[in-house]
mmCIF file of C-alpha atoms in Angstrom:
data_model
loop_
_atom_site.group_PDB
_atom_site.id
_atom_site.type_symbol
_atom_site.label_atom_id
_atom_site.label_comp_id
_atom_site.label_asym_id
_atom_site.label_seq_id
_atom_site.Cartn_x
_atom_site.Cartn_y
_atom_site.Cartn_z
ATOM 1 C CA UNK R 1364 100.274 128.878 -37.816
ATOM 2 C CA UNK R 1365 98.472 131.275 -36.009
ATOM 3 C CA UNK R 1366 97.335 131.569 -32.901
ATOM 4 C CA UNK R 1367 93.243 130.538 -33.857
ATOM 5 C CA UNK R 1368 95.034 127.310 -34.191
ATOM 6 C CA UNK R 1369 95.701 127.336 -30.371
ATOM 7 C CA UNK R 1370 93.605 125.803 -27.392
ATOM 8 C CA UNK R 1371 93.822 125.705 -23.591
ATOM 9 C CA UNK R 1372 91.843 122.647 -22.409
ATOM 10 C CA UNK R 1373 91.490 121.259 -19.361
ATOM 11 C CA UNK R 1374 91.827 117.666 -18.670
ATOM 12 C CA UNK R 1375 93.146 114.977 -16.319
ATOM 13 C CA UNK R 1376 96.066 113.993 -18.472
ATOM 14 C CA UNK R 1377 97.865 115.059 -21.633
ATOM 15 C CA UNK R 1378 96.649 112.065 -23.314
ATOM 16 C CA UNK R 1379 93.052 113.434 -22.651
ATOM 17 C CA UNK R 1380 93.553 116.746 -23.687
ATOM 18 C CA UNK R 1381 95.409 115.253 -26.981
ATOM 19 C CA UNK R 1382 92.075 113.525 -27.605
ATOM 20 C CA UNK R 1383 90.083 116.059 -27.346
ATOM 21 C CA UNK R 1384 91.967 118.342 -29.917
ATOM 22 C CA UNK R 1385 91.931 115.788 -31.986
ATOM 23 C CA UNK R 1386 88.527 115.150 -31.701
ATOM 24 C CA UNK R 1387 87.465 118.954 -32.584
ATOM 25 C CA UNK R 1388 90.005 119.463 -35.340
ATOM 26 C CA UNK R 1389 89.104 116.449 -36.747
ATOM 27 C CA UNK R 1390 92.837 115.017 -36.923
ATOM 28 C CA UNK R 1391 94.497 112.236 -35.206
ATOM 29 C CA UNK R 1392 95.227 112.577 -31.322
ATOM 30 C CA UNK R 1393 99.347 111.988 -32.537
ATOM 31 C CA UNK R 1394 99.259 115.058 -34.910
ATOM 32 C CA UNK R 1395 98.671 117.169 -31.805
ATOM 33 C CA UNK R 1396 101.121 118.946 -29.934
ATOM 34 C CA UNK R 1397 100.804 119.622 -26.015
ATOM 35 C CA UNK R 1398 102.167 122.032 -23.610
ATOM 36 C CA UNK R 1399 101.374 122.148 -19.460
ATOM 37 C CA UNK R 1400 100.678 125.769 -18.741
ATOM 38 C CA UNK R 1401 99.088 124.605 -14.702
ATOM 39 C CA UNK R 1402 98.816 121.514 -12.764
ATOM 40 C CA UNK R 1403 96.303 121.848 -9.639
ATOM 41 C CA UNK R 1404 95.017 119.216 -7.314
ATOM 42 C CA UNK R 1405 91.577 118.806 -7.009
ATOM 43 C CA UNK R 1406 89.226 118.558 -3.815
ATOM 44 C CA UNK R 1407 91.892 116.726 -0.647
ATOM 45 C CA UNK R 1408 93.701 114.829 -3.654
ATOM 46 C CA UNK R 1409 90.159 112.868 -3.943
ATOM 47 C CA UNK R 1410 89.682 113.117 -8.019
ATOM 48 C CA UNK R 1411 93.211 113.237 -9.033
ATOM 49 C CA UNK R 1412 94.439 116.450 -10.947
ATOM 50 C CA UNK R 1413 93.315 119.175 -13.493
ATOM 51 C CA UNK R 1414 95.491 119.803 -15.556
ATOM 52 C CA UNK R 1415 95.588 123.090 -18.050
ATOM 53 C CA UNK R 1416 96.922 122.642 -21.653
ATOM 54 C CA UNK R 1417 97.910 124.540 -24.554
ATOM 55 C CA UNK R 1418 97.116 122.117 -27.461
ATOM 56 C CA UNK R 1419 98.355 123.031 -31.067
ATOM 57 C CA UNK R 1420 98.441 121.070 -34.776
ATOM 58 C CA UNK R 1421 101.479 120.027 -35.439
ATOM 59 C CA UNK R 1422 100.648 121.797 -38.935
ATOM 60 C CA UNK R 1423 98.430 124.537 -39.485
ATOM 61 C CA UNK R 1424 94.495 123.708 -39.539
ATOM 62 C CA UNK R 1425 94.066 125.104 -42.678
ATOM 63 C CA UNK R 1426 96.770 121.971 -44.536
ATOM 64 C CA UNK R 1427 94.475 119.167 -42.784
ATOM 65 C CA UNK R 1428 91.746 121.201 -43.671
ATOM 66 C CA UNK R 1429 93.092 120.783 -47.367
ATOM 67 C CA UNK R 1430 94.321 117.258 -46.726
ATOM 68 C CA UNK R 1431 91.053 115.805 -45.883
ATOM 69 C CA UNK R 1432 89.608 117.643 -49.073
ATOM 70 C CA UNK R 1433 92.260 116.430 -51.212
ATOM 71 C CA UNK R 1434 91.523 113.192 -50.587
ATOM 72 C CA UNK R 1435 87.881 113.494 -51.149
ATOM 73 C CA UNK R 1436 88.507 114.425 -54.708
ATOM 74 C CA UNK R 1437 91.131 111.868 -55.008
ATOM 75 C CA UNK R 1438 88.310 109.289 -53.799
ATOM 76 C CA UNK R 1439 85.514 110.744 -56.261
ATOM 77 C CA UNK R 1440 87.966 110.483 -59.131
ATOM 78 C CA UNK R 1441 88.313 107.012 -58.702
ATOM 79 C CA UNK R 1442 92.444 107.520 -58.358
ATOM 80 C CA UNK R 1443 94.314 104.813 -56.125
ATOM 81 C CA UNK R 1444 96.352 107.925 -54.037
ATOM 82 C CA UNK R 1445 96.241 109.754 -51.167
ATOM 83 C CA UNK R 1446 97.350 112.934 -49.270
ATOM 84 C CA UNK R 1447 99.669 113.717 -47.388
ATOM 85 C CA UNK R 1448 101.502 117.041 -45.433
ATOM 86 C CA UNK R 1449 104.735 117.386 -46.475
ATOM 87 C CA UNK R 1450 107.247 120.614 -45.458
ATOM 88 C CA UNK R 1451 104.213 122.627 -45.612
ATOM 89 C CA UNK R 1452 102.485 121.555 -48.922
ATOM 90 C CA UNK R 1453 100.061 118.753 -49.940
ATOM 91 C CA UNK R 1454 101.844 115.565 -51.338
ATOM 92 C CA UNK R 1455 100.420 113.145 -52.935
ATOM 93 C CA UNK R 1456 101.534 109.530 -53.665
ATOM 94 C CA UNK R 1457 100.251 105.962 -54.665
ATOM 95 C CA UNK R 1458 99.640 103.774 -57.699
ATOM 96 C CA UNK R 1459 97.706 106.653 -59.924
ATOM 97 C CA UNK R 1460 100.589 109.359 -58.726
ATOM 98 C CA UNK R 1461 101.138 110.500 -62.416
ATOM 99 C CA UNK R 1462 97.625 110.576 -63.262
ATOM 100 C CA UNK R 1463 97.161 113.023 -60.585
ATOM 101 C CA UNK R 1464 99.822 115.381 -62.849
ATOM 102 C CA UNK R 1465 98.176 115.014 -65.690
ATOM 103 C CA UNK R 1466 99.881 116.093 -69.073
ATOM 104 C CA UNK R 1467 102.353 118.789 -68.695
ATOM 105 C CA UNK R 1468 100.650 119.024 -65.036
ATOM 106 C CA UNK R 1469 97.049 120.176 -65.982
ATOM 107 C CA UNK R 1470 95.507 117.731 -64.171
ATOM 108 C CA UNK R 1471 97.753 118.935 -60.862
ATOM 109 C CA UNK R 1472 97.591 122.490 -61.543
ATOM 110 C CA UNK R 1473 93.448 121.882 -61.595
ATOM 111 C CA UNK R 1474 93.230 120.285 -58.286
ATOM 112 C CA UNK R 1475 95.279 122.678 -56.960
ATOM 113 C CA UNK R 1476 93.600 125.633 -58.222
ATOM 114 C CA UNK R 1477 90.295 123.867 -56.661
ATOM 115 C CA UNK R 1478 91.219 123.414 -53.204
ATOM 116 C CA UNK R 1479 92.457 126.621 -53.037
ATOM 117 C CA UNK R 1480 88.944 127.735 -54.548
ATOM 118 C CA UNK R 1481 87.149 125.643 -51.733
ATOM 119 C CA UNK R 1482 89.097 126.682 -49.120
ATOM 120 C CA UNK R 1483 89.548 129.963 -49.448
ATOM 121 C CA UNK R 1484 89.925 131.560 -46.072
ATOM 122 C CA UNK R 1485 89.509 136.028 -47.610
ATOM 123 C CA UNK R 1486 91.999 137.620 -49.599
ATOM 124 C CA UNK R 1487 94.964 137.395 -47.441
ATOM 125 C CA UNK R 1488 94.584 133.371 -46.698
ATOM 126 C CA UNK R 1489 97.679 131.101 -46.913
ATOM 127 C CA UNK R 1490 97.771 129.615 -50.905
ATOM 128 C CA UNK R 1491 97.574 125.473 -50.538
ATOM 129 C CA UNK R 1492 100.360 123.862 -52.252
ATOM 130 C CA UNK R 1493 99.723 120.678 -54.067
ATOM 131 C CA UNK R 1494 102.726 118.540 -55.609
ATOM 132 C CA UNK R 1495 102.873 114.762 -56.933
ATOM 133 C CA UNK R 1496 105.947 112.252 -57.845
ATOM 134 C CA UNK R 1497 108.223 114.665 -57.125
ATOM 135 C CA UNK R 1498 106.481 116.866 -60.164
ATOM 136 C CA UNK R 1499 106.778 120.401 -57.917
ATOM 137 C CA UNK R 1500 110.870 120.286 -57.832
ATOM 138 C CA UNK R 1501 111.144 118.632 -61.909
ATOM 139 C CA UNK R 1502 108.684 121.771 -62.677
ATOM 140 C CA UNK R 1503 111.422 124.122 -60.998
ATOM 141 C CA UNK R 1504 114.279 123.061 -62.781
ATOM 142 C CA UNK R 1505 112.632 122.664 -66.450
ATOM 143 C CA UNK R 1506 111.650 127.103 -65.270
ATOM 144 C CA UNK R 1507 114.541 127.626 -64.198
ATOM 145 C CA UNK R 1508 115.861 125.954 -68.020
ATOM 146 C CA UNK R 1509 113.498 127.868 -69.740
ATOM 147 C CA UNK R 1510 114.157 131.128 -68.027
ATOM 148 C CA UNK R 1511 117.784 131.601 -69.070
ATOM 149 C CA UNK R 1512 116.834 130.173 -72.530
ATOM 150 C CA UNK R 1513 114.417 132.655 -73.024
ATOM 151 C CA UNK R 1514 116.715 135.262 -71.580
ATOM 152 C CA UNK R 1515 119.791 134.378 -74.047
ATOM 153 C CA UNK R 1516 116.643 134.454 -76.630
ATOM 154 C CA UNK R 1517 116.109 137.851 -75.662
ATOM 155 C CA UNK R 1518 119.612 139.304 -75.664
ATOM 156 C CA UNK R 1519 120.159 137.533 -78.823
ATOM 157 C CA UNK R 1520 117.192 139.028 -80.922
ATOM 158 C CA UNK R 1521 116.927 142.304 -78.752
ATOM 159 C CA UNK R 1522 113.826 141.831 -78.580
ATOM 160 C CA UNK R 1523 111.288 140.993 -75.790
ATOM 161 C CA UNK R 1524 110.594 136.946 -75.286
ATOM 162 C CA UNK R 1525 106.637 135.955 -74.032
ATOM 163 C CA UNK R 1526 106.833 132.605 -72.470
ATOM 164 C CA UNK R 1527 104.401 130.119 -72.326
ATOM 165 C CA UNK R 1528 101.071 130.995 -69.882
ATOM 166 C CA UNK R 1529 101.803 130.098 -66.722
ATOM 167 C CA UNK R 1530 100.510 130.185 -62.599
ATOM 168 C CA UNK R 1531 101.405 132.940 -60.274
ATOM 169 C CA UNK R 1532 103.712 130.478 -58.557
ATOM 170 C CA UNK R 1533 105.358 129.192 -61.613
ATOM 171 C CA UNK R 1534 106.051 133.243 -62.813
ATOM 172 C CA UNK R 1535 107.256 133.885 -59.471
ATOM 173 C CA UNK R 1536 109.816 131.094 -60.382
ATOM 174 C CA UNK R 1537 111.367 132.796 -63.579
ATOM 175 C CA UNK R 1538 111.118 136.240 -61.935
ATOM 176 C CA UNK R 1539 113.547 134.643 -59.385
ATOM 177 C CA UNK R 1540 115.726 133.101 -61.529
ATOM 178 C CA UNK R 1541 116.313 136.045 -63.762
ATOM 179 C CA UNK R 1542 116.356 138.697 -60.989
ATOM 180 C CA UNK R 1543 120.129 138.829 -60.568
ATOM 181 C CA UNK R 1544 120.967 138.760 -64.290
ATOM 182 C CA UNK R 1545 121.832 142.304 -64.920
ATOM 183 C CA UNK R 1546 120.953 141.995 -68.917
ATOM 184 C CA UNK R 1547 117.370 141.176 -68.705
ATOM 185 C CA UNK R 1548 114.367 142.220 -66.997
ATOM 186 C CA UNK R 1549 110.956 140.567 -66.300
ATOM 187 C CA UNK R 1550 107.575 141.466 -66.576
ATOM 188 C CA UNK R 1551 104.277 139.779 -66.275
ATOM 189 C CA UNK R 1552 101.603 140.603 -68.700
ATOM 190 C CA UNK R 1553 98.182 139.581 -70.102
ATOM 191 C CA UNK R 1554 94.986 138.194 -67.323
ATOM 192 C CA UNK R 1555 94.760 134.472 -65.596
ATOM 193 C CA UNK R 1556 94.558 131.842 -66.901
ATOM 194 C CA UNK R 1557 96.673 132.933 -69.647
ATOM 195 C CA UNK R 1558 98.928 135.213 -67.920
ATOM 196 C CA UNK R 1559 102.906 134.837 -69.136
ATOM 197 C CA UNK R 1560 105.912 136.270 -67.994
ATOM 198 C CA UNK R 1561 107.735 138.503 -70.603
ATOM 199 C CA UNK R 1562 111.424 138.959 -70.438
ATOM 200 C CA UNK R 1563 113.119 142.432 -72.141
ATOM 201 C CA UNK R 1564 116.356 142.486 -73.079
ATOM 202 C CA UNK R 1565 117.867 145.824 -71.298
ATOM 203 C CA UNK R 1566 119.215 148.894 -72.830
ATOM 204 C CA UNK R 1567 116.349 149.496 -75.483
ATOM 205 C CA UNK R 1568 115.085 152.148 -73.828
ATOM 206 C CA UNK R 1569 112.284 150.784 -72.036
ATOM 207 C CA UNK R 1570 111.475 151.160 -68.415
ATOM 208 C CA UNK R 1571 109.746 148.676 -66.062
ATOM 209 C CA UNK R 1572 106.282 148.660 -65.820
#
């Protein structure tokens, strides 16, 4: 969160200024946060107080930003689910939870890959996370799987492995769970959408790229 995501308003109560945080943000007045920065009474006491108040989004503006577009799409594809923010990703749940995957997680990775498209805030903006049914963490594990498969692979042919084409998040994955494995090495290699992580068996000579 940053600190465009901060307001001082002043009000007559916290309630008020909740409300009216709300109101601009376009989120509800209990998914505001509030802190008193001065309290001074008005004219002889006759109009109560002003109050001055830091307001902040309990997440940043940018996931109810991608919240409230997430479930647009999820209401023009007809899908009975809907958004949520969840340790700093989108979640979504509901009836149609594993149509929103989509085989092998097409359907996911596309409505991910969309938000981030629409909501693109410049080159160094915050990437919008979007999981389903618990899809994100299964996804991990079956990398993680696949990594040291592909790394035995390579050791055992001595020869480099290409993996299947995957998203910068899912290489980032197998780059982790390879990094400490003193026999292989990673590389990525080829252009988006097709863009695969290669692991080299080490000791043939070759030197990262």
């Amino acid at each position: 969160m940053n600190d465009l995501d901060k307001l001082v308003i002043e009000a007559s109560s916290l309630e008020e200024a909740k409300s009216l945080a709300a109101s601009q943000w376009g989120i509800g007045a209990d998914e505001v946060s509030v802190s008193l920065v001065e309290e001074e009474k008005r004219l002889f006491g006759l109009f109560g107080k002003k109050l001055k108040v830091e307001v902040s989004p309990l997440f940043p503006l940018q996931l109810f930003r991608a919240r409230a577009t997430a479930r647009e799409l999820l209401t023009r594809m007809g899908l009975d689910a809907s958004p949520s923010i969840e340790e700093g990703r989108i979640v979504v749940t509901g009836a149609d939870g594993n149509l929103v995957i989509g085989r092998y997680g097409e359907v996911l990775k596309a409505m991910e890959y969309l938000l981030n498209l629409i909501l693109r805030d410049g080159p160094e903006g915050e990437r919008i996370r979007l999981d389903s049914e618990g899809y994100r963490q299964s996804r991990i594990d079956s990398l993680e799987k696949q990594a040291q498969a592909a790394a035995d692979d390579a050791l055992r042919r001595r020869r480099p492995v290409r993996m299947e084409p995957m998203t910068s998040w899912e290489r980032r994955i197998v780059h982790l769970a390879l990094k400490d494995r003193g026999d292989v090495e990673t590389r990525s290699a080829g252009e988006d959408p097709y863009r695969k992580v290669v692991v080299w068996p080490r000791g043939d000579g070759r030197g990262r790229r």
